[in-house]
């Protein structure tokens, strides 16, 4: 069983991104089963008009049909890091992670919980995702041939309580599609990912955008990390694939030898 993170440079033009994804999927290794994670904003990366023009109702539309076709054609579990989906009676959208099984069925989805409204010392300067997107309000776990998958998106990575909840729900593989900025990525990307792997004793698969799109500079460094925090594969720059097998025996051994989930005493109260 192989885990794959796909790294790409995205634009505000879906046909261009579609061609890039198709070219990289054609380079997949032959072994199956295979789980492939695409980055955040793999469908469209740009202004509100680009989002508006490419948003679809969940489980409907030609973009989602393309992902379903790819999953079926290649016989893979395909996780779309995020794409904009419509919200009834709202001018905002969800940033939605979509999961397709090898038959091309959309078997799960997750709407990004934490929105990136921050100031960053880069060419973009100010980020206000909440101007365009609304936050989700549900966690998402899905059983798969690779183990139980816990879904998240980019800025979620800074909120360890989310991953603790996914671990409590049985997560074994944490998926982190992202478009981390170059500034924040250089400072925090790998340390945060390794921390989430170590503290939750899970595999972490993180697929990042790379390169420059307008003023946006993204960090790349797509990576797969094992439950001991060891980096199994990483692609610092450029477009391509990183992959690593899942070792369920190692995961079970780590959890058995150091049962941190059973040792947690979060019911303790503050002394008055």
CSV table of N, CA and C in Angstrom, one decimal, residues 33-166:
chain,number,residue,atom,x,y,z
A,33,UNK,N,-2.9,-1.2,-3.8
A,33,UNK,CA,-3.7,0.1,-3.7
A,33,UNK,C,-2.8,1.3,-3.5
A,34,UNK,N,-3.3,2.4,-4.0
A,34,UNK,CA,-2.5,3.7,-4.0
A,34,UNK,C,-3.4,4.8,-3.6
A,35,UNK,N,-3.0,5.6,-2.6
A,35,UNK,CA,-3.7,6.8,-2.2
A,35,UNK,C,-2.9,8.0,-2.7
A,36,UNK,N,-3.6,8.9,-3.4
A,36,UNK,CA,-2.9,10.1,-4.0
A,36,UNK,C,-3.6,11.4,-3.4
A,37,UNK,N,-2.8,12.2,-2.8
A,37,UNK,CA,-3.3,13.5,-2.2
A,37,UNK,C,-2.8,14.6,-3.1
A,38,UNK,N,-3.8,15.5,-3.5
A,38,UNK,CA,-3.5,16.7,-4.2
A,38,UNK,C,-3.4,17.9,-3.3
A,39,UNK,N,-2.7,19.0,-3.6
A,39,UNK,CA,-2.6,20.1,-2.7
A,39,UNK,C,-3.9,20.8,-2.5
A,40,UNK,N,-3.9,21.7,-1.6
A,40,UNK,CA,-5.0,22.7,-1.4
A,40,UNK,C,-5.0,23.6,-2.7
A,41,UNK,N,-6.2,24.0,-3.1
A,41,UNK,CA,-6.3,24.9,-4.3
A,41,UNK,C,-5.8,24.3,-5.6
A,42,UNK,N,-5.8,23.0,-5.7
A,42,UNK,CA,-5.3,22.4,-6.9
A,42,UNK,C,-6.2,22.7,-8.1
A,43,UNK,N,-7.5,23.0,-7.8
A,43,UNK,CA,-8.5,23.3,-8.9
A,43,UNK,C,-8.3,24.7,-9.4
A,44,UNK,N,-8.2,25.7,-8.4
A,44,UNK,CA,-8.1,27.1,-8.8
A,44,UNK,C,-7.4,27.8,-7.7
A,45,UNK,N,-6.4,28.7,-8.0
A,45,UNK,CA,-5.6,29.4,-7.0
A,45,UNK,C,-5.6,30.8,-7.5
A,46,UNK,N,-6.4,31.7,-6.9
A,46,UNK,CA,-6.4,33.1,-7.4
A,46,UNK,C,-7.5,33.9,-6.7
A,47,UNK,N,-8.0,34.9,-7.4
A,47,UNK,CA,-8.9,35.9,-6.8
A,47,UNK,C,-10.3,35.3,-6.7
A,48,UNK,N,-11.2,36.1,-6.1
A,48,UNK,CA,-12.6,35.6,-5.8
A,48,UNK,C,-13.3,35.3,-7.1
A,49,UNK,N,-13.1,36.1,-8.2
A,49,UNK,CA,-13.7,35.8,-9.5
A,49,UNK,C,-13.3,34.4,-10.0
A,50,UNK,N,-12.1,34.0,-9.8
A,50,UNK,CA,-11.7,32.6,-10.2
A,50,UNK,C,-12.4,31.6,-9.4
A,51,UNK,N,-12.5,31.8,-8.1
A,51,UNK,CA,-13.2,30.9,-7.3
A,51,UNK,C,-14.7,30.8,-7.7
A,52,UNK,N,-15.3,31.9,-7.9
A,52,UNK,CA,-16.7,32.0,-8.3
A,52,UNK,C,-16.9,31.2,-9.6
A,53,UNK,N,-16.0,31.4,-10.6
A,53,UNK,CA,-16.2,30.7,-11.9
A,53,UNK,C,-16.0,29.2,-11.9
A,54,UNK,N,-15.3,28.7,-10.8
A,54,UNK,CA,-15.0,27.3,-10.8
A,54,UNK,C,-15.7,26.5,-9.6
A,55,UNK,N,-16.5,27.2,-8.8
A,55,UNK,CA,-17.2,26.6,-7.7
A,55,UNK,C,-18.3,25.7,-8.2
A,56,UNK,N,-18.5,24.5,-7.6
A,56,UNK,CA,-19.5,23.6,-7.9
A,56,UNK,C,-20.3,23.2,-6.7
A,57,UNK,N,-21.5,22.7,-6.9
A,57,UNK,CA,-22.3,22.1,-5.8
A,57,UNK,C,-21.6,20.8,-5.5
A,58,UNK,N,-21.6,20.5,-4.2
A,58,UNK,CA,-20.9,19.2,-3.8
A,58,UNK,C,-21.5,18.0,-4.5
A,59,UNK,N,-20.6,17.2,-5.1
A,59,UNK,CA,-20.9,16.0,-5.8
A,59,UNK,C,-21.6,16.2,-7.1
A,60,UNK,N,-21.5,17.4,-7.7
A,60,UNK,CA,-22.0,17.8,-9.0
A,60,UNK,C,-21.0,18.6,-9.8
A,61,UNK,N,-21.1,18.5,-11.1
A,61,UNK,CA,-20.3,19.4,-11.9
A,61,UNK,C,-19.1,18.7,-12.6
A,62,UNK,N,-18.6,19.3,-13.7
A,62,UNK,CA,-17.6,18.7,-14.6
A,62,UNK,C,-16.3,18.6,-13.9
A,63,UNK,N,-15.9,19.5,-13.0
A,63,UNK,CA,-14.6,19.3,-12.4
A,63,UNK,C,-14.6,18.1,-11.5
A,64,UNK,N,-15.6,17.9,-10.7
A,64,UNK,CA,-15.7,16.7,-9.8
A,64,UNK,C,-15.8,15.5,-10.7
A,65,UNK,N,-16.5,15.6,-11.8
A,65,UNK,CA,-16.6,14.4,-12.7
A,65,UNK,C,-15.2,14.0,-13.2
A,66,UNK,N,-14.3,15.0,-13.5
A,66,UNK,CA,-13.0,14.7,-13.9
A,66,UNK,C,-12.2,14.0,-12.8
A,67,UNK,N,-12.3,14.4,-11.6
A,67,UNK,CA,-11.6,13.7,-10.5
A,67,UNK,C,-12.2,12.3,-10.3
A,68,UNK,N,-13.4,12.1,-10.5
A,68,UNK,CA,-14.0,10.7,-10.4
A,68,UNK,C,-13.5,9.9,-11.5
A,69,UNK,N,-13.4,10.4,-12.7
A,69,UNK,CA,-12.8,9.7,-13.9
A,69,UNK,C,-11.4,9.3,-13.6
A,70,UNK,N,-10.6,10.2,-13.1
A,70,UNK,CA,-9.2,9.9,-12.8
A,70,UNK,C,-9.0,8.8,-11.8
A,71,UNK,N,-9.8,8.9,-10.7
A,71,UNK,CA,-9.8,7.8,-9.7
A,71,UNK,C,-10.1,6.5,-10.3
A,72,UNK,N,-11.1,6.4,-11.1
A,72,UNK,CA,-11.5,5.1,-11.7
A,72,UNK,C,-10.5,4.7,-12.8
A,73,UNK,N,-10.0,5.6,-13.6
A,73,UNK,CA,-9.1,5.3,-14.7
A,73,UNK,C,-7.8,4.7,-14.1
A,74,UNK,N,-7.3,5.3,-13.0
A,74,UNK,CA,-6.0,4.9,-12.5
A,74,UNK,C,-6.1,3.9,-11.3
A,75,UNK,N,-7.4,3.6,-10.9
A,75,UNK,CA,-7.6,2.6,-9.9
A,75,UNK,C,-7.0,3.1,-8.6
A,76,UNK,N,-7.2,4.4,-8.2
A,76,UNK,CA,-6.6,4.9,-7.0
A,76,UNK,C,-7.6,5.5,-6.1
A,77,UNK,N,-7.2,5.7,-4.8
A,77,UNK,CA,-8.0,6.6,-4.0
A,77,UNK,C,-7.4,8.0,-4.2
A,78,UNK,N,-8.2,8.9,-4.6
A,78,UNK,CA,-7.8,10.3,-5.0
A,78,UNK,C,-8.4,11.3,-4.0
A,79,UNK,N,-7.5,12.0,-3.4
A,79,UNK,CA,-8.0,13.0,-2.4
A,79,UNK,C,-7.7,14.4,-3.0
A,80,UNK,N,-8.8,15.2,-3.3
A,80,UNK,CA,-8.6,16.5,-3.9
A,80,UNK,C,-8.4,17.4,-2.7
A,81,UNK,N,-7.2,18.0,-2.6
A,81,UNK,CA,-6.8,18.8,-1.4
A,81,UNK,C,-7.9,19.9,-1.1
A,82,UNK,N,-8.3,20.7,-2.0
A,82,UNK,CA,-9.5,21.5,-1.8
A,82,UNK,C,-9.9,22.1,-3.2
A,83,UNK,N,-11.2,22.3,-3.2
A,83,UNK,CA,-11.8,23.1,-4.3
A,83,UNK,C,-13.0,23.8,-3.8
A,84,UNK,N,-13.4,24.9,-4.4
A,84,UNK,CA,-14.5,25.7,-3.9
A,84,UNK,C,-15.9,25.0,-4.2
A,85,UNK,N,-16.7,24.8,-3.1
A,85,UNK,CA,-18.0,24.3,-3.3
A,85,UNK,C,-19.0,25.3,-2.8
A,86,UNK,N,-20.2,25.3,-3.4
A,86,UNK,CA,-21.2,26.3,-3.2
A,86,UNK,C,-22.0,26.0,-1.9
A,87,UNK,N,-22.4,27.1,-1.2
A,87,UNK,CA,-23.2,27.0,0.0
A,87,UNK,C,-24.6,27.7,-0.4
A,88,UNK,N,-25.6,27.0,-0.1
A,88,UNK,CA,-27.0,27.5,-0.4
A,88,UNK,C,-27.2,28.8,0.3
A,89,UNK,N,-27.7,29.8,-0.5
A,89,UNK,CA,-28.2,31.1,0.1
A,89,UNK,C,-27.0,31.8,0.7
A,90,UNK,N,-25.8,31.7,0.2
A,90,UNK,CA,-24.6,32.4,0.7
A,90,UNK,C,-23.8,32.9,-0.4
A,91,UNK,N,-23.1,34.0,-0.2
A,91,UNK,CA,-22.2,34.5,-1.2
A,91,UNK,C,-20.8,34.0,-1.0
A,92,UNK,N,-20.6,33.2,0.1
A,92,UNK,CA,-19.3,32.6,0.3
A,92,UNK,C,-19.3,31.1,-0.1
A,93,UNK,N,-18.2,30.5,0.0
A,93,UNK,CA,-18.0,29.1,-0.4
A,93,UNK,C,-17.4,28.3,0.7
A,94,UNK,N,-17.4,27.0,0.5
A,94,UNK,CA,-16.6,26.2,1.4
A,94,UNK,C,-15.3,25.9,0.6
A,95,UNK,N,-14.2,25.7,1.3
A,95,UNK,CA,-13.0,25.1,0.7
A,95,UNK,C,-13.0,23.6,1.1
A,96,UNK,N,-13.3,22.8,0.1
A,96,UNK,CA,-13.7,21.4,0.4
A,96,UNK,C,-12.7,20.4,-0.1
A,97,UNK,N,-12.3,19.5,0.8
A,97,UNK,CA,-11.5,18.4,0.5
A,97,UNK,C,-12.4,17.2,0.1
A,98,UNK,N,-12.1,16.6,-1.0
A,98,UNK,CA,-13.0,15.5,-1.5
A,98,UNK,C,-12.2,14.2,-1.7
A,99,UNK,N,-12.9,13.1,-1.3
A,99,UNK,CA,-12.2,11.8,-1.3
A,99,UNK,C,-13.0,10.9,-2.3
A,100,UNK,N,-12.2,10.4,-3.2
A,100,UNK,CA,-12.8,9.4,-4.2
A,100,UNK,C,-12.1,8.1,-4.0
A,101,UNK,N,-12.9,7.0,-4.1
A,101,UNK,CA,-12.3,5.7,-4.0
A,101,UNK,C,-11.9,5.2,-5.4
A,102,UNK,N,-11.4,4.0,-5.5
A,102,UNK,CA,-10.9,3.5,-6.8
A,102,UNK,C,-12.0,3.2,-7.9
A,103,UNK,N,-13.2,3.2,-7.4
A,103,UNK,CA,-14.4,3.1,-8.4
A,103,UNK,C,-14.8,4.5,-8.8
A,104,UNK,N,-14.2,5.5,-8.3
A,104,UNK,CA,-14.6,6.9,-8.7
A,104,UNK,C,-15.7,7.5,-7.9
A,105,UNK,N,-16.1,6.8,-6.8
A,105,UNK,CA,-17.2,7.3,-6.0
A,105,UNK,C,-16.7,8.3,-5.0
A,106,UNK,N,-17.4,9.4,-4.8
A,106,UNK,CA,-17.0,10.4,-3.8
A,106,UNK,C,-17.5,9.9,-2.5
A,107,UNK,N,-16.6,9.4,-1.6
A,107,UNK,CA,-17.0,8.7,-0.4
A,107,UNK,C,-16.9,9.5,0.8
A,108,UNK,N,-16.3,10.7,0.7
A,108,UNK,CA,-16.2,11.6,1.9
A,108,UNK,C,-15.8,13.0,1.5
A,109,UNK,N,-16.1,14.0,2.3
A,109,UNK,CA,-15.6,15.3,2.1
A,109,UNK,C,-15.4,16.0,3.4
A,110,UNK,N,-14.7,17.1,3.4
A,110,UNK,CA,-14.4,17.9,4.6
A,110,UNK,C,-14.3,19.4,4.2
A,111,UNK,N,-15.0,20.2,4.9
A,111,UNK,CA,-15.0,21.7,4.7
A,111,UNK,C,-14.0,22.3,5.7
A,112,UNK,N,-13.0,23.0,5.2
A,112,UNK,CA,-11.9,23.6,6.0
A,112,UNK,C,-12.5,24.4,7.2
A,113,UNK,N,-12.0,24.0,8.4
A,113,UNK,CA,-12.5,24.6,9.6
A,113,UNK,C,-11.8,26.0,9.9
A,114,UNK,N,-10.5,26.1,9.7
A,114,UNK,CA,-9.8,27.3,10.1
A,114,UNK,C,-9.4,28.1,8.9
A,115,UNK,N,-9.8,29.3,8.9
A,115,UNK,CA,-9.6,30.2,7.7
A,115,UNK,C,-8.4,31.1,8.0
A,116,UNK,N,-7.6,31.3,6.9
A,116,UNK,CA,-6.3,32.0,7.0
A,116,UNK,C,-6.5,33.5,6.9
A,117,UNK,N,-6.7,34.2,8.0
A,117,UNK,CA,-6.9,35.6,8.0
A,117,UNK,C,-5.7,36.2,8.8
A,118,UNK,N,-4.6,36.4,8.1
A,118,UNK,CA,-3.4,36.8,8.8
A,118,UNK,C,-2.6,37.8,8.0
A,119,UNK,N,-1.6,38.4,8.7
A,119,UNK,CA,-0.6,39.2,8.0
A,119,UNK,C,0.7,38.5,7.9
A,120,UNK,N,1.3,38.5,6.7
A,120,UNK,CA,2.5,37.7,6.4
A,120,UNK,C,3.5,38.7,5.8
A,121,UNK,N,4.8,38.6,6.2
A,121,UNK,CA,5.8,39.5,5.6
A,121,UNK,C,6.3,39.0,4.3
A,122,UNK,N,5.4,39.0,3.2
A,122,UNK,CA,5.7,38.6,1.9
A,122,UNK,C,5.1,39.5,0.9
A,123,UNK,N,5.2,39.2,-0.4
A,123,UNK,CA,4.7,40.1,-1.4
A,123,UNK,C,3.2,40.3,-1.4
A,124,UNK,N,2.5,39.3,-0.9
A,124,UNK,CA,1.0,39.4,-0.8
A,124,UNK,C,0.6,40.2,0.4
A,125,UNK,N,1.3,40.0,1.6
A,125,UNK,CA,1.1,40.8,2.8
A,125,UNK,C,-0.1,40.4,3.6
A,126,UNK,N,-1.3,40.6,3.1
A,126,UNK,CA,-2.5,40.3,3.9
A,126,UNK,C,-3.3,39.2,3.2
A,127,UNK,N,-3.8,38.3,4.1
A,127,UNK,CA,-4.6,37.2,3.6
A,127,UNK,C,-5.9,37.2,4.3
A,128,UNK,N,-7.0,37.1,3.6
A,128,UNK,CA,-8.3,37.1,4.2
A,128,UNK,C,-9.2,36.1,3.6
A,129,UNK,N,-9.0,34.8,3.9
A,129,UNK,CA,-9.8,33.8,3.3
A,129,UNK,C,-11.3,33.9,3.7
A,130,UNK,N,-11.6,34.5,4.8
A,130,UNK,CA,-13.0,34.6,5.2
A,130,UNK,C,-13.8,35.6,4.4
A,131,UNK,N,-13.1,36.4,3.6
A,131,UNK,CA,-13.8,37.2,2.6
A,131,UNK,C,-14.5,36.4,1.5
A,132,UNK,N,-14.0,35.3,1.2
A,132,UNK,CA,-14.5,34.4,0.2
A,132,UNK,C,-15.1,33.1,0.7
A,133,UNK,N,-14.5,32.6,1.8
A,133,UNK,CA,-14.9,31.3,2.2
A,133,UNK,C,-15.6,31.3,3.6
A,134,UNK,N,-16.4,30.4,3.9
A,134,UNK,CA,-17.0,30.2,5.2
A,134,UNK,C,-16.4,29.0,5.9
A,135,UNK,N,-16.2,29.0,7.2
A,135,UNK,CA,-15.6,27.8,7.8
A,135,UNK,C,-16.6,26.6,7.9
A,136,UNK,N,-16.0,25.4,7.8
A,136,UNK,CA,-16.8,24.3,8.1
A,136,UNK,C,-17.1,24.1,9.5
A,137,UNK,N,-17.9,23.1,9.9
A,137,UNK,CA,-18.2,22.9,11.3
A,137,UNK,C,-18.2,21.4,11.7
A,138,UNK,N,-17.6,20.5,10.9
A,138,UNK,CA,-17.6,19.1,11.1
A,138,UNK,C,-16.2,18.5,10.9
A,139,UNK,N,-15.8,17.5,11.7
A,139,UNK,CA,-14.6,16.7,11.4
A,139,UNK,C,-15.0,15.6,10.4
A,140,UNK,N,-13.9,15.1,9.8
A,140,UNK,CA,-14.2,14.0,8.8
A,140,UNK,C,-13.2,12.9,8.9
A,141,UNK,N,-13.6,11.7,9.1
A,141,UNK,CA,-12.8,10.5,9.2
A,141,UNK,C,-13.4,9.5,8.2
A,142,UNK,N,-12.6,8.8,7.5
A,142,UNK,CA,-13.1,7.8,6.5
A,142,UNK,C,-12.2,6.5,6.6
A,143,UNK,N,-12.8,5.4,6.6
A,143,UNK,CA,-12.1,4.1,6.5
A,143,UNK,C,-11.7,3.9,5.1
A,144,UNK,N,-10.5,3.3,4.9
A,144,UNK,CA,-9.9,3.1,3.6
A,144,UNK,C,-9.0,1.8,3.7
A,145,UNK,N,-8.6,1.3,2.5
A,145,UNK,CA,-7.6,0.2,2.6
A,145,UNK,C,-6.3,0.5,3.2
A,146,UNK,N,-6.0,1.8,3.4
A,146,UNK,CA,-4.7,2.2,3.9
A,146,UNK,C,-4.7,2.4,5.4
A,147,UNK,N,-5.9,2.5,6.0
A,147,UNK,CA,-6.1,2.8,7.4
A,147,UNK,C,-7.2,3.9,7.5
A,148,UNK,N,-7.5,4.3,8.7
A,148,UNK,CA,-8.5,5.4,8.9
A,148,UNK,C,-7.9,6.7,8.6
A,149,UNK,N,-8.5,7.5,7.7
A,149,UNK,CA,-8.0,8.8,7.2
A,149,UNK,C,-8.6,9.9,8.0
A,150,UNK,N,-7.8,10.8,8.4
A,150,UNK,CA,-8.3,12.1,9.1
A,150,UNK,C,-8.0,13.2,8.1
A,151,UNK,N,-9.1,14.0,7.8
A,151,UNK,CA,-8.9,15.1,6.8
A,151,UNK,C,-8.7,16.4,7.5
A,152,UNK,N,-7.9,17.2,6.8
A,152,UNK,CA,-7.6,18.6,7.2
A,152,UNK,C,-7.1,19.4,6.0
A,153,UNK,N,-7.0,20.7,6.2
A,153,UNK,CA,-6.5,21.6,5.1
A,153,UNK,C,-5.7,22.7,5.7
A,154,UNK,N,-4.4,22.7,5.3
A,154,UNK,CA,-3.5,23.8,5.4
A,154,UNK,C,-3.5,24.5,6.8
A,155,UNK,N,-4.1,25.6,7.0
A,155,UNK,CA,-4.1,26.4,8.2
A,155,UNK,C,-4.5,25.6,9.4
A,156,UNK,N,-5.3,24.5,9.2
A,156,UNK,CA,-5.7,23.6,10.3
A,156,UNK,C,-4.5,23.1,11.0
A,157,UNK,N,-3.4,23.0,10.3
A,157,UNK,CA,-2.2,22.4,10.9
A,157,UNK,C,-1.7,23.1,12.2
A,158,UNK,N,-2.1,24.3,12.3
A,158,UNK,CA,-1.7,25.1,13.5
A,158,UNK,C,-2.6,24.8,14.7
A,159,UNK,N,-3.6,23.9,14.6
A,159,UNK,CA,-4.5,23.7,15.7
A,159,UNK,C,-4.5,22.2,16.1
A,160,UNK,N,-3.6,21.9,17.0
A,160,UNK,CA,-3.4,20.5,17.4
A,160,UNK,C,-4.6,19.8,18.0
A,161,UNK,N,-5.5,20.6,18.5
A,161,UNK,CA,-6.7,20.0,19.1
A,161,UNK,C,-7.6,19.3,18.0
A,162,UNK,N,-7.5,19.8,16.8
A,162,UNK,CA,-8.2,19.1,15.7
A,162,UNK,C,-7.7,17.7,15.4
A,163,UNK,N,-6.3,17.6,15.4
A,163,UNK,CA,-5.7,16.3,15.2
A,163,UNK,C,-5.9,15.4,16.3
A,164,UNK,N,-5.9,15.9,17.5
A,164,UNK,CA,-6.2,15.1,18.7
A,164,UNK,C,-7.6,14.5,18.6
A,165,UNK,N,-8.5,15.3,18.1
A,165,UNK,CA,-9.9,14.8,18.0
A,165,UNK,C,-9.9,13.7,16.9
A,166,UNK,N,-9.2,13.9,15.8
A,166,UNK,CA,-9.1,12.9,14.8
A,166,UNK,C,-8.5,11.6,15.3
